[in-house]
PDB file of C-alpha atoms in Angstrom:
ATOM      1  CA  MET A   1       0.044  -0.051  -0.019  1.00 83.00           C
ATOM      2  CA  LEU A   2       1.220   3.419  -1.033  1.00 88.00           C
ATOM      3  CA  TYR A   3       1.934   6.201   1.531  1.00 89.00           C
ATOM      4  CA  ASN A   4      -1.089   8.299   0.203  1.00 84.00           C
ATOM      5  CA  ASP A   5      -3.449   5.412   0.767  1.00 85.00           C
ATOM      6  CA  ARG A   6      -2.123   4.834   4.323  1.00 91.00           C
ATOM      7  CA  ALA A   7      -2.251   8.562   5.176  1.00 88.00           C
ATOM      8  CA  ALA A   8      -5.943   8.783   3.885  1.00 84.00           C
ATOM      9  CA  PHE A   9      -6.913   5.785   6.063  1.00 89.00           C
ATOM     10  CA  ILE A  10      -5.143   7.286   9.159  1.00 91.00           C
ATOM     11  CA  LEU A  11      -6.803  10.682   8.626  1.00 84.00           C
ATOM     12  CA  GLN A  12     -10.356   9.090   8.246  1.00 80.00           C
ATOM     13  CA  GLN A  13      -9.639   7.080  11.396  1.00 84.00           C
ATOM     14  CA  LEU A  14      -8.762  10.327  13.291  1.00 82.00           C
ATOM     15  CA  GLN A  15     -11.962  12.038  12.097  1.00 70.00           C
ATOM     16  CA  LEU A  16     -14.013   9.192  13.384  1.00 71.00           C
ATOM     17  CA  LYS A  17     -12.230   8.495  16.696  1.00 75.00           C
ATOM     18  CA  SER A  18      -9.946  11.708  17.242  1.00 76.00           C
ATOM     19  CA  THR A  19      -7.135   9.396  18.420  1.00 86.00           C
ATOM     20  CA  VAL A  20      -5.474   6.442  16.862  1.00 91.00           C
ATOM     21  CA  LYS A  21      -2.975   3.781  17.995  1.00 94.00           C
ATOM     22  CA  VAL A  22       0.045   2.779  16.114  1.00 95.00           C
ATOM     23  CA  THR A  23      -0.537  -0.972  16.707  1.00 95.00           C
ATOM     24  CA  GLU A  24      -4.101  -0.734  15.576  1.00 94.00           C
ATOM     25  CA  ILE A  25      -3.244   1.142  12.255  1.00 95.00           C
ATOM     26  CA  ALA A  26      -0.424  -1.330  11.621  1.00 95.00           C
ATOM     27  CA  LYS A  27      -2.841  -4.182  12.153  1.00 94.00           C
ATOM     28  CA  SER A  28      -5.507  -2.679   9.879  1.00 94.00           C
ATOM     29  CA  LEU A  29      -3.082  -1.965   7.057  1.00 95.00           C
ATOM     30  CA  ASN A  30      -0.970  -5.048   7.486  1.00 94.00           C
ATOM     31  CA  VAL A  31       2.117  -2.954   7.648  1.00 95.00           C
ATOM     32  CA  SER A  32       4.923  -2.684  10.105  1.00 95.00           C
ATOM     33  CA  VAL A  33       4.761  -0.456  13.251  1.00 95.00           C
ATOM     34  CA  ASP A  34       7.727   1.548  12.180  1.00 95.00           C
ATOM     35  CA  THR A  35       6.044   2.202   8.776  1.00 96.00           C
ATOM     36  CA  VAL A  36       2.987   3.578  10.826  1.00 96.00           C
ATOM     37  CA  ARG A  37       5.326   5.753  13.007  1.00 95.00           C
ATOM     38  CA  ARG A  38       6.973   7.280   9.903  1.00 95.00           C
ATOM     39  CA  ASP A  39       3.606   7.906   8.341  1.00 94.00           C
ATOM     40  CA  LEU A  40       2.543   9.637  11.600  1.00 95.00           C
ATOM     41  CA  LYS A  41       5.529  11.748  11.673  1.00 93.00           C
ATOM     42  CA  ALA A  42       5.335  12.904   8.050  1.00 91.00           C
ATOM     43  CA  LEU A  43       1.602  13.881   8.689  1.00 88.00           C
ATOM     44  CA  GLU A  44       2.452  15.682  11.920  1.00 86.00           C
ATOM     45  CA  GLU A  45       5.027  17.820   9.882  1.00 83.00           C
ATOM     46  CA  GLN A  46       2.155  18.629   7.503  1.00 78.00           C
ATOM     47  CA  GLY A  47       0.008  19.778  10.410  1.00 74.00           C
ATOM     48  CA  GLN A  48      -2.599  17.047   9.937  1.00 75.00           C
ATOM     49  CA  LEU A  49      -2.196  15.452  13.300  1.00 85.00           C
ATOM     50  CA  LYS A  50      -0.369  15.438  16.571  1.00 88.00           C
ATOM     51  CA  CYS A  51       1.871  12.594  17.603  1.00 92.00           C
ATOM     52  CA  VAL A  52       1.394  11.346  21.165  1.00 91.00           C
ATOM     53  CA  HIS A  53       2.685   8.281  23.064  1.00 90.00           C
ATOM     54  CA  GLY A  54       1.675   5.150  21.100  1.00 92.00           C
ATOM     55  CA  GLY A  55      -0.258   7.012  18.385  1.00 93.00           C
ATOM     56  CA  ALA A  56      -1.610  10.222  17.249  1.00 93.00           C
ATOM     57  CA  SER A  57      -4.556  12.600  17.874  1.00 88.00           C
ATOM     58  CA  LEU A  58      -6.161  15.535  15.953  1.00 76.00           C
ATOM     59  CA  PRO A  59      -4.249  18.719  16.439  1.00 69.00           C
ATOM     60  CA  ASP A  60      -5.727  21.271  18.918  1.00 60.00           C
ATOM     61  CA  TYR A  61      -7.062  23.560  16.336  1.00 49.00           C
ATOM     62  CA  MET A  62      -9.020  20.807  14.682  1.00 54.00           C
ATOM     63  CA  LEU A  63     -10.404  19.792  18.112  1.00 55.00           C
ATOM     64  CA  ALA A  64     -11.471  23.312  18.684  1.00 45.00           C
ATOM     65  CA  PHE A  65     -13.425  23.644  15.577  1.00 44.00           C
ATOM     66  CA  SER A  66     -14.952  20.223  15.185  1.00 50.00           C
ATOM     67  CA  ASN A  67     -18.660  20.920  15.649  1.00 51.00           C
ATOM     68  CA  PHE A  68     -21.114  19.234  17.786  1.00 52.00           C
ATOM     69  CA  SER A  69     -22.487  16.856  14.981  1.00 51.00           C
ATOM     70  CA  GLY A  70     -19.036  15.747  14.232  1.00 52.00           C
ATOM     71  CA  ARG A  71     -18.202  14.868  17.955  1.00 53.00           C
ATOM     72  CA  GLU A  72     -21.545  13.281  18.427  1.00 51.00           C
ATOM     73  CA  ILE A  73     -20.287  10.126  16.621  1.00 50.00           C
ATOM     74  CA  ILE A  74     -17.028   9.880  18.301  1.00 63.00           C
ATOM     75  CA  HIS A  75     -16.240   7.548  21.340  1.00 75.00           C
ATOM     76  CA  ILE A  76     -19.995   6.853  21.864  1.00 81.00           C
ATOM     77  CA  GLU A  77     -19.572   3.712  23.995  1.00 86.00           C
ATOM     78  CA  GLU A  78     -16.815   5.327  26.142  1.00 90.00           C
ATOM     79  CA  LYS A  79     -18.999   8.323  26.747  1.00 92.00           C
ATOM     80  CA  ARG A  80     -21.963   6.021  27.612  1.00 92.00           C
ATOM     81  CA  ARG A  81     -19.983   4.223  30.068  1.00 95.00           C
ATOM     82  CA  ALA A  82     -18.861   7.286  31.799  1.00 96.00           C
ATOM     83  CA  ALA A  83     -22.351   8.722  31.764  1.00 96.00           C
ATOM     84  CA  LEU A  84     -23.667   5.566  33.365  1.00 97.00           C
ATOM     85  CA  LYS A  85     -21.115   5.849  36.175  1.00 97.00           C
ATOM     86  CA  ALA A  86     -22.007   9.400  36.682  1.00 98.00           C
ATOM     87  CA  LEU A  87     -25.647   8.695  37.031  1.00 97.00           C
ATOM     88  CA  GLU A  88     -24.824   6.289  40.055  1.00 97.00           C
ATOM     89  CA  HIS A  89     -24.399   9.534  42.110  1.00 97.00           C
ATOM     90  CA  LEU A  90     -27.976  10.813  41.244  1.00 96.00           C
ATOM     91  CA  ARG A  91     -30.876  10.549  43.728  1.00 94.00           C
ATOM     92  CA  PRO A  92     -34.631  10.858  42.993  1.00 93.00           C
ATOM     93  CA  GLY A  93     -35.930  14.222  43.603  1.00 96.00           C
ATOM     94  CA  SER A  94     -32.711  16.008  42.861  1.00 98.00           C
ATOM     95  CA  VAL A  95     -32.323  19.268  40.882  1.00 98.00           C
ATOM     96  CA  ILE A  96     -29.367  18.872  38.517  1.00 98.00           C
ATOM     97  CA  ALA A  97     -27.538  20.992  35.962  1.00 99.00           C
ATOM     98  CA  LEU A  98     -26.276  19.977  32.584  1.00 98.00           C
ATOM     99  CA  ASN A  99     -24.050  21.967  30.366  1.00 98.00           C
ATOM    100  CA  SER A 100     -23.545  21.586  26.591  1.00 95.00           C
ATOM    101  CA  GLY A 101     -21.676  18.714  24.982  1.00 91.00           C
ATOM    102  CA  THR A 102     -22.294  15.316  23.487  1.00 89.00           C
ATOM    103  CA  THR A 103     -21.381  13.474  26.598  1.00 92.00           C
ATOM    104  CA  ASN A 104     -24.321  15.081  28.444  1.00 95.00           C
ATOM    105  CA  VAL A 105     -26.627  14.425  25.510  1.00 91.00           C
ATOM    106  CA  ILE A 106     -25.711  10.579  26.021  1.00 91.00           C
ATOM    107  CA  LEU A 107     -26.205  11.096  29.830  1.00 96.00           C
ATOM    108  CA  ALA A 108     -29.659  12.549  29.227  1.00 94.00           C
ATOM    109  CA  GLN A 109     -30.400   9.416  27.024  1.00 91.00           C
ATOM    110  CA  GLU A 110     -29.645   7.109  29.874  1.00 94.00           C
ATOM    111  CA  LEU A 111     -31.194   9.379  32.516  1.00 96.00           C
ATOM    112  CA  ILE A 112     -34.754   9.299  30.929  1.00 94.00           C
ATOM    113  CA  LYS A 113     -34.543   5.404  31.164  1.00 92.00           C
ATOM    114  CA  ARG A 114     -33.872   5.420  34.861  1.00 94.00           C
ATOM    115  CA  PHE A 115     -35.355   8.399  36.708  1.00 95.00           C
ATOM    116  CA  THR A 116     -38.706  10.294  36.814  1.00 90.00           C
ATOM    117  CA  ASP A 117     -38.762  12.659  39.818  1.00 92.00           C
ATOM    118  CA  LEU A 118     -36.050  15.128  38.701  1.00 97.00           C
ATOM    119  CA  THR A 119     -35.584  18.825  37.760  1.00 98.00           C
ATOM    120  CA  ILE A 120     -32.941  19.410  35.069  1.00 99.00           C
ATOM    121  CA  VAL A 121     -31.724  22.971  34.491  1.00 99.00           C
ATOM    122  CA  THR A 122     -29.780  23.077  31.038  1.00 99.00           C
ATOM    123  CA  ASN A 123     -28.431  25.201  28.363  1.00 98.00           C
ATOM    124  CA  ASN A 124     -27.940  22.050  26.225  1.00 96.00           C
ATOM    125  CA  VAL A 125     -30.600  22.178  23.568  1.00 93.00           C
ATOM    126  CA  SER A 126     -29.878  18.666  22.253  1.00 90.00           C
ATOM    127  CA  ALA A 127     -30.125  17.244  25.760  1.00 93.00           C
ATOM    128  CA  ALA A 128     -33.318  19.149  26.273  1.00 95.00           C
ATOM    129  CA  MET A 129     -34.889  17.433  23.239  1.00 92.00           C
ATOM    130  CA  VAL A 130     -33.944  13.984  24.700  1.00 92.00           C
ATOM    131  CA  LEU A 131     -35.264  14.820  28.112  1.00 95.00           C
ATOM    132  CA  MET A 132     -38.644  15.991  26.845  1.00 92.00           C
ATOM    133  CA  GLN A 133     -39.340  12.293  25.847  1.00 89.00           C
ATOM    134  CA  ASN A 134     -39.798  11.589  29.609  1.00 94.00           C
ATOM    135  CA  GLN A 135     -42.788  13.785  30.747  1.00 92.00           C
ATOM    136  CA  SER A 136     -42.217  12.823  34.337  1.00 94.00           C
ATOM    137  CA  LEU A 137     -39.049  14.976  34.428  1.00 97.00           C
ATOM    138  CA  ARG A 138     -39.222  18.732  34.789  1.00 98.00           C
ATOM    139  CA  THR A 139     -36.788  20.229  32.228  1.00 98.00           C
ATOM    140  CA  ILE A 140     -35.882  23.975  32.308  1.00 98.00           C
ATOM    141  CA  VAL A 141     -34.167  25.259  29.193  1.00 98.00           C
ATOM    142  CA  LEU A 142     -32.104  28.476  29.832  1.00 98.00           C
ATOM    143  CA  GLY A 143     -32.567  31.211  27.335  1.00 97.00           C
ATOM    144  CA  GLY A 144     -29.844  33.457  25.938  1.00 96.00           C
ATOM    145  CA  ASP A 145     -27.709  33.589  22.795  1.00 96.00           C
ATOM    146  CA  LEU A 146     -28.000  30.498  20.723  1.00 92.00           C
ATOM    147  CA  ASP A 147     -24.721  28.677  19.573  1.00 88.00           C
ATOM    148  CA  SER A 148     -25.786  26.677  16.369  1.00 82.00           C
ATOM    149  CA  LEU A 149     -22.581  24.744  16.355  1.00 80.00           C
ATOM    150  CA  GLU A 150     -22.741  23.562  19.919  1.00 84.00           C
ATOM    151  CA  HIS A 151     -26.581  23.267  20.202  1.00 88.00           C
ATOM    152  CA  SER A 152     -26.515  25.466  23.244  1.00 94.00           C
ATOM    153  CA  THR A 153     -27.414  28.703  24.821  1.00 96.00           C
ATOM    154  CA  TYR A 154     -24.965  31.172  26.464  1.00 95.00           C
ATOM    155  CA  GLY A 155     -24.444  34.822  27.297  1.00 95.00           C
ATOM    156  CA  SER A 156     -25.612  37.347  30.025  1.00 96.00           C
ATOM    157  CA  ILE A 157     -29.321  36.243  29.722  1.00 97.00           C
ATOM    158  CA  CYS A 158     -28.395  32.674  30.042  1.00 98.00           C
ATOM    159  CA  GLU A 159     -26.248  33.232  33.203  1.00 97.00           C
ATOM    160  CA  ARG A 160     -28.970  35.588  34.658  1.00 98.00           C
ATOM    161  CA  GLU A 161     -31.475  32.812  34.387  1.00 98.00           C
ATOM    162  CA  LEU A 162     -29.087  30.137  35.666  1.00 98.00           C
ATOM    163  CA  GLY A 163     -28.262  32.268  38.771  1.00 98.00           C
ATOM    164  CA  ARG A 164     -31.892  31.685  39.983  1.00 98.00           C
ATOM    165  CA  TYR A 165     -31.118  28.023  40.686  1.00 98.00           C
ATOM    166  CA  TYR A 166     -28.917  26.109  43.175  1.00 98.00           C
ATOM    167  CA  PRO A 167     -28.788  22.531  41.789  1.00 98.00           C
ATOM    168  CA  ASP A 168     -27.990  19.559  43.912  1.00 98.00           C
ATOM    169  CA  ILE A 169     -25.572  18.290  41.448  1.00 98.00           C
ATOM    170  CA  CYS A 170     -24.037  19.387  38.327  1.00 98.00           C
ATOM    171  CA  PHE A 171     -22.737  17.187  35.538  1.00 99.00           C
ATOM    172  CA  LEU A 172     -20.126  19.056  33.410  1.00 98.00           C
ATOM    173  CA  SER A 173     -19.091  17.883  29.948  1.00 95.00           C
ATOM    174  CA  ILE A 174     -15.628  19.365  29.483  1.00 94.00           C
ATOM    175  CA  ASN A 175     -13.220  19.231  26.626  1.00 89.00           C
ATOM    176  CA  SER A 176      -9.908  18.297  28.183  1.00 90.00           C
ATOM    177  CA  VAL A 177      -7.976  17.682  31.403  1.00 93.00           C
ATOM    178  CA  ASP A 178      -4.406  17.644  32.024  1.00 90.00           C
ATOM    179  CA  VAL A 179      -2.275  17.157  35.297  1.00 90.00           C
ATOM    180  CA  GLU A 180      -0.550  20.508  34.947  1.00 89.00           C
ATOM    181  CA  ALA A 181      -3.294  22.608  33.175  1.00 89.00           C
ATOM    182  CA  GLY A 182      -6.306  21.152  34.901  1.00 91.00           C
ATOM    183  CA  PHE A 183      -9.703  21.426  33.192  1.00 93.00           C
ATOM    184  CA  THR A 184      -9.610  23.356  29.880  1.00 91.00           C
ATOM    185  CA  ASP A 185     -12.079  23.998  27.029  1.00 89.00           C
ATOM    186  CA  PHE A 186     -12.396  25.509  23.672  1.00 85.00           C
ATOM    187  CA  ARG A 187     -15.973  26.883  24.132  1.00 85.00           C
ATOM    188  CA  PHE A 188     -15.074  30.389  25.265  1.00 86.00           C
ATOM    189  CA  ALA A 189     -18.553  31.757  25.125  1.00 89.00           C
ATOM    190  CA  GLU A 190     -19.825  28.993  27.577  1.00 92.00           C
ATOM    191  CA  ILE A 191     -17.098  29.224  30.179  1.00 92.00           C
ATOM    192  CA  GLY A 192     -19.177  31.667  32.194  1.00 94.00           C
ATOM    193  CA  VAL A 193     -22.170  29.347  32.175  1.00 97.00           C
ATOM    194  CA  MET A 194     -19.899  26.425  33.259  1.00 96.00           C
ATOM    195  CA  GLN A 195     -18.333  28.292  36.044  1.00 96.00           C
ATOM    196  CA  LEU A 196     -21.706  29.540  37.378  1.00 98.00           C
ATOM    197  CA  MET A 197     -23.166  26.015  37.333  1.00 98.00           C
ATOM    198  CA  ALA A 198     -20.277  24.794  39.311  1.00 97.00           C
ATOM    199  CA  ARG A 199     -20.427  27.595  41.857  1.00 97.00           C
ATOM    200  CA  ASN A 200     -24.087  27.202  42.403  1.00 98.00           C
ATOM    201  CA  SER A 201     -24.246  23.460  42.646  1.00 98.00           C
ATOM    202  CA  SER A 202     -23.729  21.340  45.928  1.00 98.00           C
ATOM    203  CA  LYS A 203     -21.755  18.807  44.031  1.00 98.00           C
ATOM    204  CA  VAL A 204     -19.742  19.059  40.761  1.00 98.00           C
ATOM    205  CA  ILE A 205     -18.924  16.016  38.576  1.00 98.00           C
ATOM    206  CA  ALA A 206     -17.018  16.379  35.423  1.00 97.00           C
ATOM    207  CA  VAL A 207     -18.073  13.655  32.934  1.00 97.00           C
ATOM    208  CA  MET A 208     -15.697  12.646  30.035  1.00 94.00           C
ATOM    209  CA  ASP A 209     -14.359   9.763  28.012  1.00 92.00           C
ATOM    210  CA  SER A 210     -10.736   8.859  28.439  1.00 89.00           C
ATOM    211  CA  SER A 211      -9.618  10.157  25.190  1.00 86.00           C
ATOM    212  CA  LYS A 212      -9.889  13.767  26.823  1.00 88.00           C
ATOM    213  CA  LEU A 213      -7.213  12.743  29.285  1.00 90.00           C
ATOM    214  CA  GLY A 214      -3.952  14.361  29.073  1.00 87.00           C
ATOM    215  CA  ARG A 215      -5.007  16.834  26.734  1.00 86.00           C
ATOM    216  CA  ARG A 216      -4.974  20.833  26.882  1.00 84.00           C
ATOM    217  CA  SER A 217      -7.438  23.067  25.071  1.00 83.00           C
ATOM    218  CA  LYS A 218      -7.496  26.729  24.743  1.00 77.00           C
ATOM    219  CA  LYS A 219      -8.412  28.032  28.161  1.00 83.00           C
ATOM    220  CA  VAL A 220      -8.592  26.961  31.771  1.00 84.00           C
ATOM    221  CA  ILE A 221     -12.234  26.999  32.768  1.00 84.00           C
ATOM    222  CA  MET A 222     -11.922  26.638  36.598  1.00 84.00           C
ATOM    223  CA  ASP A 223      -9.861  25.778  39.510  1.00 84.00           C
ATOM    224  CA  ASN A 224      -9.488  21.956  40.030  1.00 89.00           C
ATOM    225  CA  ARG A 225     -10.955  22.508  43.567  1.00 88.00           C
ATOM    226  CA  MET A 226     -14.314  23.406  41.927  1.00 91.00           C
ATOM    227  CA  ILE A 227     -14.649  19.864  40.544  1.00 95.00           C
ATOM    228  CA  ASP A 228     -15.493  17.421  43.234  1.00 97.00           C
ATOM    229  CA  LEU A 229     -15.124  14.226  41.078  1.00 97.00           C
ATOM    230  CA  LEU A 230     -14.106  13.466  37.553  1.00 97.00           C
ATOM    231  CA  VAL A 231     -16.014  10.376  36.137  1.00 97.00           C
ATOM    232  CA  MET A 232     -14.368   8.521  33.187  1.00 95.00           C
ATOM    233  CA  ASP A 233     -15.143   5.304  31.366  1.00 94.00           C
ATOM    234  CA  SER A 234     -11.755   3.809  32.437  1.00 91.00           C
ATOM    235  CA  VAL A 235      -8.478   4.971  33.727  1.00 91.00           C
ATOM    236  CA  GLU A 236      -5.249   3.032  34.852  1.00 91.00           C
ATOM    237  CA  PRO A 237      -4.563   3.038  38.618  1.00 92.00           C
ATOM    238  CA  ASP A 238      -1.004   4.801  38.236  1.00 92.00           C
ATOM    239  CA  VAL A 239      -2.749   7.597  36.078  1.00 92.00           C
ATOM    240  CA  ARG A 240      -5.442   7.857  38.730  1.00 93.00           C
ATOM    241  CA  GLU A 241      -2.797   8.367  41.367  1.00 94.00           C
ATOM    242  CA  LEU A 242      -0.946  10.882  39.223  1.00 93.00           C
ATOM    243  CA  TYR A 243      -4.166  13.119  38.978  1.00 93.00           C
ATOM    244  CA  ARG A 244      -5.061  12.618  42.630  1.00 93.00           C
ATOM    245  CA  ARG A 245      -1.684  14.239  43.535  1.00 92.00           C
ATOM    246  CA  ALA A 246      -2.703  17.143  41.320  1.00 90.00           C
ATOM    247  CA  GLY A 247      -5.985  17.529  43.234  1.00 92.00           C
ATOM    248  CA  ILE A 248      -8.114  15.847  40.657  1.00 94.00           C
ATOM    249  CA  CYS A 249     -10.150  12.872  42.102  1.00 95.00           C
ATOM    250  CA  ILE A 250     -10.938  10.367  39.225  1.00 96.00           C
ATOM    251  CA  GLU A 251     -13.484   7.630  39.489  1.00 91.00           C
TER     252      GLU A 251
END
């Protein structure tokens, strides 16, 4: 197989998954690991990807501008496992807050199967569309400016409405987390909403799939101490301990 064909396959897999592993690519293409490493290096020099330990990921600028619909199909099962673990912390009768993000849409899909007596405050339009399928839930959709790419609301009106609520628990879908940088995100317009959700909530749980681990996005969104718990689909014990030392508790 020629380089151009291998490169096209690698980039296609990155668009679907946002990360690829050297060993998996080598097996899929029936080529050596060294060949894949050379291909990844060449693609990195072209700005097409970013080499990481054991594989590659989309470069930060592509992650920042990948829209909601594109992210909706990435790491679905990992997001679902993280969402199910997060829902174990939820109790009937609670008031909860959900911000934007595809992980919280999946969380909403699982929530409507398992709970009835809840009040949900959200700026996540797609999650609200899911929640309306369960008429036993009370869903409050925050107004404000509409972000058509993120399927969410934001801005001063949104924050003013949000300020009237004090949720029992907040589930935050966040773009990236890193030992040194902490929790970071590219959605500048929504950072104020996320921070206010965290400040007003009795408990704050960040929910993300493990592909977000060890990444940095464009802006730090809040102090690590504002997040009570980070729930992920899976994490190695040594990595969990590393983050614990940085003040981030991972479940």
